mmCIF file of C-alpha atoms and ligand atoms in Angstrom:
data_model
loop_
_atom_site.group_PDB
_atom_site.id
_atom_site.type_symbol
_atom_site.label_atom_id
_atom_site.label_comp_id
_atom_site.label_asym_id
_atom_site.label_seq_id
_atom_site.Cartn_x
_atom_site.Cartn_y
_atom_site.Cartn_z
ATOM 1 C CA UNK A 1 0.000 0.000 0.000
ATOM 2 C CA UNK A 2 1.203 3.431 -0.669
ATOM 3 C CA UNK A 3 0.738 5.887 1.963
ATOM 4 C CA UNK A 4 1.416 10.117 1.729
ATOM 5 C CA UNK A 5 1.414 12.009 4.638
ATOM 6 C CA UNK A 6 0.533 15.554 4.466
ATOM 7 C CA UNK A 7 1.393 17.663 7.899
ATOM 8 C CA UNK A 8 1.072 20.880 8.905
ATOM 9 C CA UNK A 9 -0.383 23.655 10.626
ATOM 10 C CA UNK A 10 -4.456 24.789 10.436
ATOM 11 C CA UNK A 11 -5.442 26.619 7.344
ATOM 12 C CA UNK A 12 -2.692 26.006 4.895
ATOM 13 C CA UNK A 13 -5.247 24.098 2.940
ATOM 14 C CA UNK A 14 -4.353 20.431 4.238
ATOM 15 C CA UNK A 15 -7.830 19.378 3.675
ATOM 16 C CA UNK A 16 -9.222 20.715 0.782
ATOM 17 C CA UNK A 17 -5.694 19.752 -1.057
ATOM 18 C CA UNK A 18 -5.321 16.353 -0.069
ATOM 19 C CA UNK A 19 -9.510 15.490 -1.014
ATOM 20 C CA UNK A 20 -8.863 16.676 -4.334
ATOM 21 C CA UNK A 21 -5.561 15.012 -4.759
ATOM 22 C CA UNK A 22 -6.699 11.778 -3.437
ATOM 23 C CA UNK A 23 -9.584 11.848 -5.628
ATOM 24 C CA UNK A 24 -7.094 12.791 -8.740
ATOM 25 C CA UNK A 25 -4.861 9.614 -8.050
ATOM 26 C CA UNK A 26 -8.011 7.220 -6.830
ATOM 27 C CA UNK A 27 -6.176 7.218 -2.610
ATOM 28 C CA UNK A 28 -8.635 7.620 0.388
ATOM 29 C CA UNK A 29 -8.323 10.421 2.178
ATOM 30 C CA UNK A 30 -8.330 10.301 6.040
ATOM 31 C CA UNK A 31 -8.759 13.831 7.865
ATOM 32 C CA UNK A 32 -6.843 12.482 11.213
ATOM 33 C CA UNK A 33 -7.852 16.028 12.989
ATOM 34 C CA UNK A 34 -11.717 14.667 12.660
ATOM 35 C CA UNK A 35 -10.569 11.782 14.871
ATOM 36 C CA UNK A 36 -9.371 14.478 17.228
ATOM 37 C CA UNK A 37 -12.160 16.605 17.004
ATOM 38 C CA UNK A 38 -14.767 14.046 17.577
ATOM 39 C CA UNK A 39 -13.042 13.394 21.132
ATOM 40 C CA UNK A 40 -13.007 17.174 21.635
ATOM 41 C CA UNK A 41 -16.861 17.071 21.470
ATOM 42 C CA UNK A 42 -17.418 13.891 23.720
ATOM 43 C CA UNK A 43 -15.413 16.136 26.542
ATOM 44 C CA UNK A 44 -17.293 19.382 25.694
ATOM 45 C CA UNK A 45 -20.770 17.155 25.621
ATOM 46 C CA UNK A 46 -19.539 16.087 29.015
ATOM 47 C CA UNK A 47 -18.979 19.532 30.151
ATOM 48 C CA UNK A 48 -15.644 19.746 30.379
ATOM 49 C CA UNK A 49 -13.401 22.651 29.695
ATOM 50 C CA UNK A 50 -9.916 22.793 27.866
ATOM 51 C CA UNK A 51 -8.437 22.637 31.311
ATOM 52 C CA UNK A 52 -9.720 18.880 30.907
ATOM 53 C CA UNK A 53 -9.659 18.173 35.267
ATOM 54 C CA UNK A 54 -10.868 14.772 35.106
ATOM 55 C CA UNK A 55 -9.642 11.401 34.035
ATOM 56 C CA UNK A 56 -8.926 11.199 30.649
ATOM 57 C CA UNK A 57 -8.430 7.154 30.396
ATOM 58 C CA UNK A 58 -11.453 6.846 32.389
ATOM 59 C CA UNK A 59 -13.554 8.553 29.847
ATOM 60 C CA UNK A 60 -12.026 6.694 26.737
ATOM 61 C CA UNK A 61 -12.808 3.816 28.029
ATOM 62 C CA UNK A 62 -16.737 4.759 26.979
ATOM 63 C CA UNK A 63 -16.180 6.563 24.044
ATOM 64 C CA UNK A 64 -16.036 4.903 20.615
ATOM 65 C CA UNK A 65 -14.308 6.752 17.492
ATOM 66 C CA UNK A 66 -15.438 5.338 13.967
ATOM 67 C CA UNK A 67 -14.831 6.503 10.097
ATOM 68 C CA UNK A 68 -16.817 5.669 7.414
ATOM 69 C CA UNK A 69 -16.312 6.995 3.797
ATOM 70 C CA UNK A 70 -20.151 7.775 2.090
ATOM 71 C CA UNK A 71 -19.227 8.933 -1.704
ATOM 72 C CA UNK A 72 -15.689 9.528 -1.304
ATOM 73 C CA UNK A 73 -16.325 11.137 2.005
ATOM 74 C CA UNK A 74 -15.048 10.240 5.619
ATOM 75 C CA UNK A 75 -17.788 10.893 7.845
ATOM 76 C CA UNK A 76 -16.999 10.446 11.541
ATOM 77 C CA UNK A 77 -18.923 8.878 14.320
ATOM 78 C CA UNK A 78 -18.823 9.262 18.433
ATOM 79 C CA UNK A 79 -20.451 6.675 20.279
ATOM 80 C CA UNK A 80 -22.295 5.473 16.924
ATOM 81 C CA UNK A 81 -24.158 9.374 16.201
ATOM 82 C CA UNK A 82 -22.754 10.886 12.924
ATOM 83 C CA UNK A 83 -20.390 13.943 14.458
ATOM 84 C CA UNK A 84 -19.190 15.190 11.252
ATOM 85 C CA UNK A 85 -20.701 18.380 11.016
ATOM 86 C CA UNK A 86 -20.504 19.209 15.180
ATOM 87 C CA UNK A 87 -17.019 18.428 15.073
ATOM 88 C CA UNK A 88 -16.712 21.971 13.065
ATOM 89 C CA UNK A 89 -17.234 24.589 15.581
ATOM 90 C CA UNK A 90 -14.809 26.592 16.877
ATOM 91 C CA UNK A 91 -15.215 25.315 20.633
ATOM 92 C CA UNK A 92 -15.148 21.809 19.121
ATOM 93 C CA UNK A 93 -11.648 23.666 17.402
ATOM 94 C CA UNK A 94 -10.322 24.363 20.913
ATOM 95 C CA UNK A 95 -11.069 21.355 22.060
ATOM 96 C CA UNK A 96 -9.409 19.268 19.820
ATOM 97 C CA UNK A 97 -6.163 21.221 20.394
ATOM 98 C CA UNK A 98 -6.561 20.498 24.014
ATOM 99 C CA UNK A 99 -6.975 16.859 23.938
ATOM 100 C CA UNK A 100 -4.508 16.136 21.447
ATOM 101 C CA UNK A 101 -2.020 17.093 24.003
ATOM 102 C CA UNK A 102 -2.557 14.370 25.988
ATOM 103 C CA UNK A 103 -0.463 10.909 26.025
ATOM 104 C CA UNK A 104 -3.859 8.831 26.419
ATOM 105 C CA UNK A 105 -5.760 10.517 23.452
ATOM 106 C CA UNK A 106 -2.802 10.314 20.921
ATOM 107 C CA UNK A 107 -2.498 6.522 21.954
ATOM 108 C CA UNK A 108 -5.951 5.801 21.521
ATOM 109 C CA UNK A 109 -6.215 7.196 18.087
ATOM 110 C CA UNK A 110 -2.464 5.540 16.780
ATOM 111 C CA UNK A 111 -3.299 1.847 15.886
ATOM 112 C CA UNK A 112 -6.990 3.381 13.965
ATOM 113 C CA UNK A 113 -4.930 5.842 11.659
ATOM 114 C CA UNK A 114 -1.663 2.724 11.387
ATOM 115 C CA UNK A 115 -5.069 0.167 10.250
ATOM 116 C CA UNK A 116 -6.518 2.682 8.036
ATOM 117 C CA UNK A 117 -2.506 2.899 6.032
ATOM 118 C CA UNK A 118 -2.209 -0.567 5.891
ATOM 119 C CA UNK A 119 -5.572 -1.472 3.946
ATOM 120 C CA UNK A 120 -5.746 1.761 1.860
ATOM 121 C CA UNK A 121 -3.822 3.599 -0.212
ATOM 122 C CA UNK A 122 -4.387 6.744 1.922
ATOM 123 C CA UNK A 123 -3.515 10.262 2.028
ATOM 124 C CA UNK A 124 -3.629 11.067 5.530
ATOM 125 C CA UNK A 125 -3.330 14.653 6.658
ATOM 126 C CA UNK A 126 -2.607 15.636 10.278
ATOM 127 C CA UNK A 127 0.290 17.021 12.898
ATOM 128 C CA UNK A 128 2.356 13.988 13.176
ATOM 129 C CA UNK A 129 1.829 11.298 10.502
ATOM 130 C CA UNK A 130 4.959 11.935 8.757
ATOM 131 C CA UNK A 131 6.554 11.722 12.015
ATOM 132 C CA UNK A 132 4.800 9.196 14.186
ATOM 133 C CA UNK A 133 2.266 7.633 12.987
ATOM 134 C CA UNK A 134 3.391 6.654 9.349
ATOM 135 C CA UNK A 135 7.582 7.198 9.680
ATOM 136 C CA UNK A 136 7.922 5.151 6.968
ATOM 137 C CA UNK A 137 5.120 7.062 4.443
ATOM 138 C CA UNK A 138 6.493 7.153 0.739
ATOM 139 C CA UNK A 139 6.164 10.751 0.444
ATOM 140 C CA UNK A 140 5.486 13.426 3.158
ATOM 141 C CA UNK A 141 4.868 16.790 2.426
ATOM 142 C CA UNK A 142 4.399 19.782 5.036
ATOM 143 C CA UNK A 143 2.015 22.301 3.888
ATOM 144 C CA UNK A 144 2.828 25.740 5.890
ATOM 145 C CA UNK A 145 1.532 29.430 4.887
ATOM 146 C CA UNK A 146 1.680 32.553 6.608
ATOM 147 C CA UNK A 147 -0.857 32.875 9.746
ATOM 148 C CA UNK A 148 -2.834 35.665 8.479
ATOM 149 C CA UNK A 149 -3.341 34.217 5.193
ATOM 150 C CA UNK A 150 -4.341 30.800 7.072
ATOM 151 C CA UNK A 151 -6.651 32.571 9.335
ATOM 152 C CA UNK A 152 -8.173 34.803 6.390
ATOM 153 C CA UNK A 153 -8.815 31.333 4.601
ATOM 154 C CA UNK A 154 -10.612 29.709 7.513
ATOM 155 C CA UNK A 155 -12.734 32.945 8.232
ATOM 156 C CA UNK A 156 -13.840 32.844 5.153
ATOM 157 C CA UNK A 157 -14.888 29.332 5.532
ATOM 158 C CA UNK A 158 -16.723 29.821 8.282
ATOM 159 C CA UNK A 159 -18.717 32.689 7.328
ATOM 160 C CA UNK A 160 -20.039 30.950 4.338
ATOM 161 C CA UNK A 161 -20.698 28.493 6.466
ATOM 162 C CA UNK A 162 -23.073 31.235 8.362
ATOM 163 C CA UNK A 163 -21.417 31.365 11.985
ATOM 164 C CA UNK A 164 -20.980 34.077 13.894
ATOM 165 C CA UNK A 165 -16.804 34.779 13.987
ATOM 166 C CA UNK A 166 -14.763 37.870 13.318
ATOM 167 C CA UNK A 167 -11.163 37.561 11.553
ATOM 168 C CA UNK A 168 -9.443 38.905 14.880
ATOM 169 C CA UNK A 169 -11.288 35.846 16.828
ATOM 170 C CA UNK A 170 -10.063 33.589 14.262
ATOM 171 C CA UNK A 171 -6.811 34.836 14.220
ATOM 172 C CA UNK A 172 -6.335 34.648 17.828
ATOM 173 C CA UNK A 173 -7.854 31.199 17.659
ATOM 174 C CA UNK A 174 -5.703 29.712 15.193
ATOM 175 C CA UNK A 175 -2.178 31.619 16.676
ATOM 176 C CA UNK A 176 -2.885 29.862 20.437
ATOM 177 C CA UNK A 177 -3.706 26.731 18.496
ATOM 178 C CA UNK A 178 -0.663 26.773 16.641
ATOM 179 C CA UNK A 179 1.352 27.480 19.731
ATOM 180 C CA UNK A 180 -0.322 24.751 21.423
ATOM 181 C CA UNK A 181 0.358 22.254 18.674
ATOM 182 C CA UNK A 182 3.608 22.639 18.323
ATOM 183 C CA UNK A 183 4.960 23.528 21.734
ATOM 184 C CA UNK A 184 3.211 20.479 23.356
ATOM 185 C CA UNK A 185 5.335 17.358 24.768
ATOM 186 C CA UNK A 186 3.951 14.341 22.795
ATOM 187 C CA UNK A 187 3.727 14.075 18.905
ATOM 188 C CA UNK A 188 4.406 18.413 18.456
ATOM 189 C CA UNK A 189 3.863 19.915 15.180
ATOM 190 C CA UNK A 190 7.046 19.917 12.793
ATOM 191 C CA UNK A 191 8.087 18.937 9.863
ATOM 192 C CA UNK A 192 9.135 14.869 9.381
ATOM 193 C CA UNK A 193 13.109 15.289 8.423
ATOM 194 C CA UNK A 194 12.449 13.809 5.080
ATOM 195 C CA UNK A 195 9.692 15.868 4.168
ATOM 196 C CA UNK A 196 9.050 18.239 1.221
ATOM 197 C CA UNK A 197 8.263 21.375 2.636
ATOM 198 C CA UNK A 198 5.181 23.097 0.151
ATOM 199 C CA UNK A 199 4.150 26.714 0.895
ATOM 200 C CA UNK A 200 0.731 27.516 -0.393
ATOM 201 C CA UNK A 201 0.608 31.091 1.005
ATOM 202 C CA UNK A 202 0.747 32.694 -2.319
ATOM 203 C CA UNK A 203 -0.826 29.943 -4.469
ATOM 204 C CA UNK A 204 -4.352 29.360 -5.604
ATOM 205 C CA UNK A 205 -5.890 26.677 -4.793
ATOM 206 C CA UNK A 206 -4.810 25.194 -8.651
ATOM 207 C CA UNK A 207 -1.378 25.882 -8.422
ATOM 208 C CA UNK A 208 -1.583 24.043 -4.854
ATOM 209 C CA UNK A 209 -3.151 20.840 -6.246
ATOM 210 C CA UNK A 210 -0.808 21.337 -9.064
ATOM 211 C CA UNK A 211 2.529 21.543 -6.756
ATOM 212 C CA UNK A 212 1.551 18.854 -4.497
ATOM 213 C CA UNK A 213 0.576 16.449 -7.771
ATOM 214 C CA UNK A 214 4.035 17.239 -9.283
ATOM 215 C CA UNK A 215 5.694 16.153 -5.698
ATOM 216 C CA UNK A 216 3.826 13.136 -5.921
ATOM 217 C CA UNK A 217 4.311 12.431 -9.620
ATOM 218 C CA UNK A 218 8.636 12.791 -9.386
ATOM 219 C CA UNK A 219 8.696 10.266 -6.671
ATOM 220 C CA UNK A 220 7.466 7.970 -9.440
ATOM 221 C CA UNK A 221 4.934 6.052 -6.913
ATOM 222 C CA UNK A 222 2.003 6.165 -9.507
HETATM 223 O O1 DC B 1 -6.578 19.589 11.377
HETATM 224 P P1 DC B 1 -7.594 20.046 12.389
HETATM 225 O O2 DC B 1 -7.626 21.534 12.552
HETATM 226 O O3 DC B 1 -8.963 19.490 12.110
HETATM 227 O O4 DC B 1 -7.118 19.384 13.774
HETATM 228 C C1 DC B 1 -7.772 19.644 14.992
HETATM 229 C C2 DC B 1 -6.767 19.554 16.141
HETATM 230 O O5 DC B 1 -6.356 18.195 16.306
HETATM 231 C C3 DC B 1 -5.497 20.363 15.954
HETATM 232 O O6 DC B 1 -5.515 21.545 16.731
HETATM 233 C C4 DC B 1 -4.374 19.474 16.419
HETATM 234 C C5 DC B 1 -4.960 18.121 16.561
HETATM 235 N N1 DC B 1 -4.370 17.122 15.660
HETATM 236 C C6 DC B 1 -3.256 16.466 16.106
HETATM 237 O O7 DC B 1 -2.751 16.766 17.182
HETATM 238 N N2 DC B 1 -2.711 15.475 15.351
HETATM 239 C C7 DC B 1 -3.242 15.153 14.160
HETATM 240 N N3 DC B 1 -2.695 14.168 13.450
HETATM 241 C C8 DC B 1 -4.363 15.859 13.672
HETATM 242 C C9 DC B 1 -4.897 16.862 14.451
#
């Protein structure tokens, strides 16, 4: 199985990118920070605040994570209720950050994403899959852009998307998240050593697809 790992930090088009390039070369594409997010919103649906005082293992041990792919598209499930759309929201955002710093989280989610590689030919975008969870990926890219470009990207998203945000709040949002990511202990945010790094800060979203294809297409995989 071929597997490409595509890191990096929110907003530099990860998702969008790597859906429209697995499509183009027939992979799956698993959105790892769903997984995350999912367990974000079984904490916040618990009432639980990013200071996350309680026991982590405990709760894990009743919460269930699943991915299914309807048309081409990973939906996820917590605790068998379809989570996709909740998982969203910018507290469900904030969340996700939060858990993902912790040992117990990142070990519950490992063996799902390492199962997920070795059936599929996957493109798997995330923090860490070019450095923990797939090491050995055939080609790992790290997508990075400046952070007011990335937040200006994800504002827009969400206002289309008709919530309620300003670009300051989503600026501040995405800076402490980025902090976060990459200053915590386990798994931080950086790039894999052998990874091609691909700035998409002042590329449309064509001459994205088109860079990232061309990465692909010199390793000589396909
Ligand atoms: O990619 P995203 O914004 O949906 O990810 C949500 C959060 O999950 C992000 O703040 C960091 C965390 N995450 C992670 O730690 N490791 C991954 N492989 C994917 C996401």
């Amino acid at each position: 199985m071929i597997s490409i790992a595509i890191d990096g930090p929110a907003g530099a088009g990860k998702s969008t990118l790597a859906r429209a390039l697995a499509k183009k070369i027939n992979f799956i594409y698993v959105d790892t920070g769903a997984l995350y997010r999912a367990i974000g919103v079984k904490f916040l649906n618990l009432g639980y605040n990013t200071d996350l005082n309680c026991d982590i293992a405990s709760v894990l041990s009743t919460t269930q994570i699943n991915i299914k792919f309807i048309d081409g598209e990973q939906h996820v499930y917590l605790d068998n209720a379809d989570v996709s759309e909740e998982i969203r929201s910018p507290q469900a955002s904030m969340m996700a950050s939060a858990v993902s710093a912790k040992p117990e989280v990142r070990a519950f989610l490992l063996e799902m994403q390492r199962k997920l590689a070795k059936e599929n030919n996957v493109i798997m975008d995330g923090r860490d899959i070019g450095t923990v969870v797939l090491p050995n990926a055939n080609v790992k890219i790290f997508l990075t852009a400046d952070p007011k470009i990335r937040a200006e990207r994800r504002y827009k998203e969400l206002i289309e998307k008709g919530k309620q945000v300003t670009f300051d709040e989503v600026l501040a949002d995405m800076l402490e998240r980025d902090y976060n990511d990459s200053h915590r202990e386990i798994a931080p945010l950086k790039p894999a050593k052998d990874s091609v790094i691909a700035d998409t800060g002042n590329k449309s979203f064509d001459e994205s697809l088109e860079m990232l294809y061309s990465i692909i297409k010199n390793t000589e995989l396909l």
